[in-house]
Coordinates of C-alpha atoms in Angstrom, one line a residue:
M1 CA -32.7 33.1 7.4
N2 CA -34.1 31.3 4.9
K3 CA -34.2 27.6 5.1
L4 CA -31.3 26.6 2.8
S5 CA -29.3 29.1 5.4
L6 CA -30.6 27.0 8.4
S7 CA -29.4 24.2 6.6
A8 CA -26.6 25.1 6.0
A9 CA -25.4 26.3 9.3
L10 CA -26.8 22.8 11.2
W11 CA -24.5 20.9 8.7
L12 CA -21.3 22.5 9.7
R13 CA -22.8 22.7 13.4
Q14 CA -22.7 18.6 12.8
T15 CA -19.2 18.0 10.7
Q16 CA -17.4 20.4 13.6
A17 CA -18.7 18.2 16.4
L18 CA -18.3 15.0 15.0
T19 CA -15.1 15.9 14.4
K20 CA -14.2 17.4 17.2
K21 CA -15.3 14.2 19.0
I22 CA -13.1 12.7 16.8
L23 CA -9.9 13.8 17.4
L24 CA -10.9 14.3 21.5
I25 CA -11.5 10.2 21.1
M26 CA -8.6 10.0 19.3
V27 CA -6.1 12.9 20.8
I28 CA -7.0 12.9 24.5
R29 CA -8.3 9.6 25.2
H30 CA -6.2 7.5 23.1
W31 CA -2.8 9.3 23.0
L32 CA -0.6 6.7 23.3
S33 CA -2.5 4.7 20.9
T34 CA -2.5 7.3 18.6
L35 CA 1.3 8.4 18.9
I36 CA 2.1 4.9 18.1
R37 CA 0.0 4.6 15.2
C38 CA 0.4 7.7 13.4
L39 CA 4.5 8.2 14.1
V40 CA 6.0 5.8 15.8
I41 CA 4.9 2.5 13.2
P42 CA 5.6 4.6 10.2
I43 CA 8.9 6.3 10.9
L44 CA 10.3 2.8 12.6
V45 CA 8.9 1.3 8.8
L46 CA 10.5 4.4 6.5
S47 CA 14.0 3.7 9.0
L48 CA 14.4 0.8 8.3
V49 CA 14.1 1.6 4.8
L50 CA 16.2 3.8 4.6
G51 CA 19.0 2.3 7.4
V52 CA 19.2 -0.5 4.7
Q53 CA 22.0 1.2 2.1
N54 CA 23.5 1.6 5.1
F55 CA 23.6 -2.0 6.9
T56 CA 26.7 -3.2 3.9
P57 CA 30.3 -1.9 5.5
S58 CA 31.3 1.1 4.9
S59 CA 34.9 1.9 2.7
K60 CA 37.6 4.3 2.2
Y61 CA 37.6 5.0 -1.0
G62 CA 40.6 7.4 -2.8
I63 CA 45.1 7.9 -1.9
G64 CA 46.2 6.6 1.2
K65 CA 50.0 7.2 2.4
P66 CA 53.2 5.3 2.1
A67 CA 53.4 3.6 5.0
S68 CA 56.1 0.9 6.0
A69 CA 54.3 -3.0 4.6
P70 CA 53.6 -5.3 7.7
I71 CA 56.3 -8.6 8.2
L72 CA 55.3 -12.0 7.9
S73 CA 56.3 -12.9 12.2
E74 CA 54.1 -9.8 13.5
A75 CA 51.2 -10.8 10.8
T76 CA 50.8 -13.9 11.9
P77 CA 48.6 -14.8 14.8
D78 CA 49.6 -16.7 17.6
G79 CA 48.5 -20.4 16.7
A80 CA 48.0 -20.1 13.4
K81 CA 49.3 -23.0 10.8
L82 CA 51.9 -21.8 7.3
F83 CA 51.9 -24.5 4.9
I84 CA 54.6 -24.6 1.9
I85 CA 53.8 -27.1 -0.6
Q86 CA 56.0 -28.3 -3.3
P87 CA 54.7 -29.7 -5.5
S88 CA 56.9 -33.8 -7.7
G89 CA 58.8 -31.9 -10.0
A90 CA 60.0 -29.0 -7.7
G91 CA 63.3 -27.6 -7.7
S92 CA 65.9 -27.9 -4.4
D93 CA 66.0 -23.7 -3.8
V94 CA 62.8 -24.7 -2.1
S95 CA 63.2 -24.2 1.2
A96 CA 60.6 -25.2 2.7
V97 CA 58.9 -28.7 1.4
I98 CA 56.0 -30.4 2.6
E99 CA 54.9 -33.6 0.4
D100 CA 50.9 -33.0 0.6
V101 CA 48.5 -31.4 2.5
E102 CA 44.6 -32.8 4.2
L103 CA 41.8 -31.0 4.3
M104 CA 41.8 -31.8 7.7
K105 CA 45.2 -29.6 8.5
C106 CA 43.0 -26.8 7.6
P107 CA 39.2 -27.3 9.5
T108 CA 36.9 -25.0 9.1
D109 CA 33.6 -24.1 11.8
I110 CA 30.5 -23.4 10.5
N111 CA 31.1 -19.2 9.3
G112 CA 33.9 -20.9 7.2
R113 CA 36.9 -19.5 10.0
T114 CA 39.8 -21.7 10.0
D115 CA 43.1 -21.4 12.5
C116 CA 45.5 -21.6 9.2
Y117 CA 47.0 -18.9 8.2
A118 CA 47.9 -19.5 4.5
A119 CA 49.7 -21.9 2.1
V120 CA 51.6 -21.5 -0.1
I121 CA 52.2 -23.9 -3.7
F122 CA 56.0 -23.2 -4.9
N123 CA 55.0 -24.2 -9.0
D124 CA 58.1 -23.5 -11.0
S125 CA 61.6 -22.1 -9.9
P126 CA 64.9 -21.5 -11.7
L127 CA 65.9 -25.7 -10.4
G128 CA 63.0 -27.5 -11.2
D129 CA 62.7 -29.9 -14.0
G130 CA 60.0 -28.1 -16.3
G131 CA 58.2 -24.7 -16.8
N132 CA 59.5 -22.0 -17.4
K133 CA 63.2 -21.8 -14.5
Q134 CA 61.0 -18.3 -13.3
W135 CA 59.7 -18.6 -9.5
N136 CA 56.5 -19.0 -10.2
Y137 CA 53.8 -19.8 -6.4
T138 CA 50.3 -19.4 -5.6
M139 CA 49.1 -17.6 -2.5
R140 CA 46.1 -19.3 -0.4
C141 CA 44.7 -16.9 2.1
G142 CA 41.0 -17.6 4.3
S143 CA 38.7 -15.4 3.1
S144 CA 37.3 -15.5 6.0
N145 CA 39.8 -13.3 8.3
L146 CA 39.7 -10.6 5.7
G147 CA 36.8 -7.7 6.9
S148 CA 34.7 -6.4 3.7
G149 CA 35.4 -3.4 4.1
F150 CA 38.0 -1.5 3.4
D151 CA 40.0 2.2 4.4
V152 CA 42.8 3.7 2.2
F153 CA 43.5 5.8 5.3
Q154 CA 44.8 3.9 7.5
S155 CA 47.7 1.2 6.8
A156 CA 47.7 0.1 10.2
K157 CA 44.7 -2.2 8.5
A158 CA 46.9 -3.5 5.9
A159 CA 48.4 -5.8 8.5
T160 CA 45.4 -7.9 8.7
N161 CA 45.7 -8.6 5.2
P162 CA 47.1 -11.7 4.8
H163 CA 48.3 -11.1 1.3
I164 CA 50.8 -8.8 1.7
P165 CA 53.1 -9.5 4.6
L166 CA 53.3 -13.5 3.0
Q167 CA 54.3 -12.5 -0.2
L168 CA 56.9 -10.0 1.7
A169 CA 58.1 -13.1 3.1
I170 CA 58.4 -15.3 0.0
D171 CA 60.5 -11.8 -1.7
Q172 CA 62.4 -11.3 0.3
A173 CA 64.1 -15.1 0.5
I174 CA 64.0 -15.9 -2.9
T175 CA 66.0 -12.7 -3.3
N176 CA 67.6 -13.2 -0.1
S177 CA 67.5 -9.2 0.9
S178 CA 65.6 -8.3 4.5
T179 CA 64.9 -4.3 2.8
V180 CA 60.4 -3.3 4.1
P181 CA 60.0 -1.5 1.3
D182 CA 56.9 1.0 1.4
M183 CA 53.8 0.8 0.7
Y184 CA 49.9 2.7 0.5
M185 CA 47.0 1.8 -0.3
F186 CA 44.1 3.4 -3.3
T187 CA 41.4 2.7 -5.1
R188 CA 41.3 3.2 -8.4
T189 CA 37.0 4.7 -8.0
T190 CA 37.5 8.1 -5.8
Q191 CA 34.6 8.0 -2.3
E192 CA 32.0 10.4 -4.7
Q193 CA 32.3 7.9 -7.0
A194 CA 31.4 5.6 -4.4
K195 CA 28.6 6.9 -2.8
S196 CA 27.4 7.5 -6.0
V197 CA 27.1 4.2 -7.2
H198 CA 26.0 3.0 -3.6
R199 CA 23.3 5.3 -3.8
R200 CA 21.8 3.9 -7.4
K201 CA 22.5 0.9 -6.1
F202 CA 20.2 1.3 -3.6
I203 CA 17.8 3.5 -5.8
D204 CA 17.7 0.1 -7.8
M205 CA 17.0 -2.0 -5.0
L206 CA 13.0 0.6 -4.7
L207 CA 12.6 -0.3 -8.5
G208 CA 12.8 -3.4 -7.8
G209 CA 10.2 -4.2 -5.1
L210 CA 11.4 -2.1 -1.6
N211 CA 8.9 0.7 -2.4
L212 CA 6.4 -1.3 -1.8
V213 CA 7.8 -1.8 2.4
C214 CA 7.8 2.2 1.5
F215 CA 4.4 2.1 1.8
A216 CA 4.1 -0.1 4.5
S217 CA 4.9 3.5 6.2
M218 CA 0.7 4.1 4.9
L219 CA -0.6 1.0 6.2
S220 CA -1.3 2.2 10.0
L221 CA -3.2 4.9 7.8
G222 CA -6.0 3.1 6.6
Y223 CA -6.4 0.5 9.3
H224 CA -6.7 3.0 11.1
V225 CA -9.4 5.2 9.6
I226 CA -11.6 1.7 8.4
G227 CA -11.2 0.9 12.2
T228 CA -12.6 3.5 13.8
I229 CA -15.3 3.7 10.9
A230 CA -16.0 -0.4 12.1
A231 CA -16.1 0.4 15.4
E232 CA -18.9 3.0 15.7
R233 CA -20.7 1.2 13.0
K234 CA -20.2 -2.0 15.0
S235 CA -21.4 0.2 18.3
G236 CA -24.7 1.6 16.7
M237 CA -23.2 4.7 16.2
T238 CA -23.3 4.5 13.5
Q239 CA -26.8 4.5 12.6
L240 CA -27.5 7.3 15.5
I241 CA -26.0 9.6 13.6
D242 CA -28.0 8.4 10.3
V243 CA -31.3 9.1 12.3
M244 CA -31.1 12.5 13.4
G245 CA -31.1 13.6 10.0
G246 CA -29.9 17.3 9.0
G247 CA -27.7 16.4 6.4
A248 CA -25.3 14.3 9.4
F249 CA -24.5 10.6 7.6
S250 CA -22.6 13.3 5.1
A251 CA -21.1 15.6 7.9
Q252 CA -20.0 12.3 10.0
L253 CA -18.2 10.9 6.9
L254 CA -16.7 14.5 5.7
S255 CA -15.6 14.6 10.2
Y256 CA -13.8 11.5 9.4
I257 CA -12.0 12.6 6.4
I258 CA -10.4 16.3 8.6
A259 CA -10.1 14.9 11.6
F260 CA -7.8 11.6 10.3
D261 CA -6.1 14.3 7.7
I262 CA -5.1 16.5 11.1
I263 CA -3.8 13.8 13.1
Y264 CA -1.6 12.3 10.1
L265 CA -1.1 15.8 9.1
P266 CA 2.7 15.0 10.9
L267 CA 3.2 11.6 9.4
L268 CA 2.7 13.4 5.7
L269 CA 5.7 16.0 6.3
P270 CA 8.8 14.0 6.1
T271 CA 12.1 15.7 7.3
S272 CA 12.8 16.3 3.4
S273 CA 12.3 20.1 2.6
A274 CA 11.5 19.3 -0.5
G275 CA 8.5 20.5 -1.7
I276 CA 7.8 18.1 -4.6
T277 CA 8.3 15.2 -1.5
I278 CA 6.6 17.2 0.9
L279 CA 3.6 18.0 -1.0
W280 CA 4.0 14.4 -2.4
Q281 CA 3.5 12.4 0.8
I282 CA 0.3 15.0 2.0
L283 CA -1.8 14.4 -1.4
T284 CA -1.3 10.4 -0.6
G285 CA -2.2 11.0 2.6
W286 CA -5.2 12.5 1.9
A287 CA -6.3 10.1 -0.7
L288 CA -6.1 7.0 1.7
T289 CA -8.2 8.5 3.9
S290 CA -11.2 9.1 1.5
G291 CA -10.6 5.7 -0.3
C292 CA -10.6 4.4 3.3
V293 CA -13.3 6.4 4.5
F294 CA -15.2 4.7 1.2
G295 CA -14.3 1.7 1.5
A296 CA -15.4 1.3 4.9
T297 CA -19.3 2.4 3.4
F298 CA -19.3 -1.6 2.6
A299 CA -20.1 -3.5 6.1
I300 CA -18.3 -6.4 5.3
R301 CA -17.0 -8.8 7.6
Y302 CA -13.4 -8.5 8.8
S303 CA -13.3 -5.6 6.5
T304 CA -10.2 -4.1 8.7
I305 CA -7.7 -6.9 7.2
L306 CA -9.8 -7.4 3.9
A307 CA -8.6 -3.6 3.3
V308 CA -5.4 -3.9 4.4
L309 CA -4.9 -6.5 2.3
T310 CA -6.3 -5.1 -1.0
L311 CA -4.3 -1.9 -0.1
I312 CA -0.6 -4.0 0.0
G313 CA -2.0 -6.1 -3.2
M314 CA -3.2 -2.9 -5.2
A315 CA 1.0 -1.1 -4.5
A316 CA 2.1 -4.8 -5.2
F317 CA 0.3 -4.2 -8.9
A318 CA 0.9 -1.4 -9.2
Q319 CA 4.8 -2.3 -8.6
L320 CA 4.0 -4.9 -11.3
L321 CA 3.4 -2.6 -13.8
N322 CA 5.4 -0.3 -13.1
S323 CA 8.7 -3.2 -13.7
Q324 CA 6.8 -4.2 -17.0
T325 CA 9.0 -4.4 -20.9
E326 CA 5.9 -2.7 -22.0
P327 CA 5.6 0.5 -20.8
I328 CA 2.0 1.3 -19.8
T329 CA 0.3 4.2 -21.2
K330 CA -0.8 7.7 -19.7
S331 CA -4.4 6.7 -20.0
V332 CA -3.4 3.6 -17.9
A333 CA -2.1 4.6 -14.8
V334 CA -4.0 7.8 -14.3
A335 CA -7.4 5.0 -14.4
F336 CA -5.9 2.9 -11.8
S337 CA -4.5 5.9 -10.0
V338 CA -7.8 7.5 -9.6
M339 CA -9.5 4.3 -8.8
F340 CA -6.8 2.7 -6.8
P341 CA -4.3 6.0 -3.9
R342 CA -1.7 3.2 -3.7
C343 CA -1.1 3.2 -7.3
S344 CA -0.4 6.3 -7.8
Y345 CA 2.3 6.5 -4.3
V346 CA 3.5 3.7 -6.5
F347 CA 3.9 5.2 -9.8
V348 CA 5.0 9.0 -7.7
L349 CA 8.1 7.2 -5.9
N350 CA 9.2 5.3 -8.5
S351 CA 9.2 8.3 -10.7
I352 CA 10.9 10.2 -8.4
A353 CA 13.5 7.9 -7.8
R354 CA 14.5 7.4 -11.6
Y355 CA 15.8 11.3 -11.0
E356 CA 17.6 10.0 -8.6
K357 CA 18.9 7.3 -10.1
A358 CA 19.6 9.8 -13.3
G359 CA 21.3 12.4 -11.2
K360 CA 18.6 15.3 -12.4
A361 CA 16.3 17.0 -10.4
T362 CA 12.4 16.1 -10.4
N363 CA 10.7 17.3 -13.0
I364 CA 6.4 16.9 -12.6
Y365 CA 6.0 18.0 -15.6
A366 CA 8.1 14.9 -18.1
I367 CA 8.2 12.2 -17.9
P368 CA 11.1 10.1 -16.0
P369 CA 14.6 9.4 -17.5
S370 CA 15.2 5.3 -17.9
P371 CA 17.9 5.2 -20.1
G372 CA 17.7 1.2 -21.5
F373 CA 13.4 0.8 -20.5
E374 CA 10.8 2.6 -21.4
V375 CA 8.2 2.9 -18.3
Q376 CA 4.9 4.2 -17.5
K377 CA 3.9 7.4 -19.6
A378 CA 2.1 9.4 -17.2
T379 CA 4.2 12.2 -15.5
I380 CA 4.3 13.0 -12.0
G381 CA 1.8 16.2 -12.4
A382 CA -0.6 13.5 -13.3
L383 CA -1.0 11.1 -11.1
W384 CA -0.9 14.1 -8.6
L385 CA -3.7 15.7 -10.2
C386 CA -4.9 12.1 -10.1
F387 CA -4.1 12.2 -5.7
C388 CA -6.8 15.2 -5.9
F389 CA -9.7 14.3 -7.8
S390 CA -9.0 11.1 -5.9
I391 CA -9.6 13.3 -2.3
V392 CA -12.8 15.1 -3.3
A393 CA -14.4 11.7 -5.7
F394 CA -14.1 9.3 -3.0
P395 CA -16.1 11.0 -0.4
L396 CA -19.2 12.7 -2.7
V397 CA -19.8 8.9 -4.1
T398 CA -19.7 7.8 0.0
I399 CA -22.4 10.2 0.4
A400 CA -24.3 9.0 -1.9
I401 CA -24.0 5.3 -1.2
K402 CA -24.4 5.9 2.8
R403 CA -27.7 7.7 1.3
F404 CA -29.8 5.8 -0.8
V405 CA -28.0 2.4 0.1
H406 CA -27.6 2.4 4.0
G407 CA -29.2 4.0 6.1
A408 CA -32.8 4.8 7.8
S409 CA -32.2 7.9 5.1
R410 CA -31.9 4.7 2.3
G411 CA -36.0 4.7 1.7
G412 CA -36.4 8.1 1.9
R413 CA -37.4 10.3 5.4
Q414 CA -40.3 13.2 5.4
F415 CA -40.5 15.2 8.8
K416 CA -44.1 16.1 9.8
T417 CA -45.0 18.0 11.7
G418 CA -48.6 19.1 13.9
P419 CA -50.3 18.0 17.1
K420 CA -49.9 13.9 16.2
A421 CA -46.2 14.5 15.4
D422 CA -45.5 16.4 18.9
N423 CA -47.0 14.1 20.9
T424 CA -45.0 11.0 19.3

């Protein structure tokens, strides 16, 4: 075997040994902290983000079944107050009269709740002094007693709405009737239309800044990578490997990338079966790993904290660029995506969200649809190429910096053989 083959074999053995060392430390010895960092925290963050759309009360849309209207005597809570107001000039046909109602009679608590069931104001009647000589009244009901959700298929919930039994009681008194009609609840919007509107609102939240919270699931990767490299530099392990020779410094950098790509691979595989989403997550994770290894090359105090802040700042900057009224050009989007993979993450997420909002399948070769609003001109496919370029380019640049700027190899070294070297 020639000298080049021996050097390549040595370099591969060094890379394998250093990768095994990182996996042994992270996966075997510190398995619990690694599990929390690479799975529990990211999944928890994404679960909270995706669960935002479930925080709003669920309602059932459609057309319900007929049922008897609730009676006022059965629907009125015990101890609740009912006020009937007769303004000046009202006719004598208004049976219940109260000249004035003070606010203190219906006090509200800090949540806006009151013990008053409702109030009725008679504005006009056939025997009134003015007006149109027609029955005209206004009902005031406490909105805090009304639920924010509804179900058209559960007629029993209609009894909790104070408007229905109160209006029925007034109309029965006016018409001198005791008939209880049937009623049914309905909505003009179908359940499918309501789900579509709800989904579009959630996508608008993503495009409006919630995507930065999604990116927070990737921060544990950057913190873990840079923190590990900084710890090995502080302990002297990096300098020790650097003086070994034989390209050990490049093998060490490559071992970081391989090991953390393996460790965080489960995080990069979401539950969705969509190939586009899976490939996007994998490329994002690998590009971020390469970028974090590059950032950790610079021995700066508090490098881990600064790196995380930089990741957040660039993601926010990408969101700002992507929300401008004037679309950014393809070259600008590609340039930022190559230099900062977190920018590409935001661009791709927004593009996928716009396809989902339009109800179309994601097309990696076309500009995402956005009616009435121009977006960045880079396609998802072009942004993926930026990921691939970052995955390869960052390690090469890191090796060059490590060789010529940092470490014992920056001044160049020569290994001599002979009796003098053997006795040293």
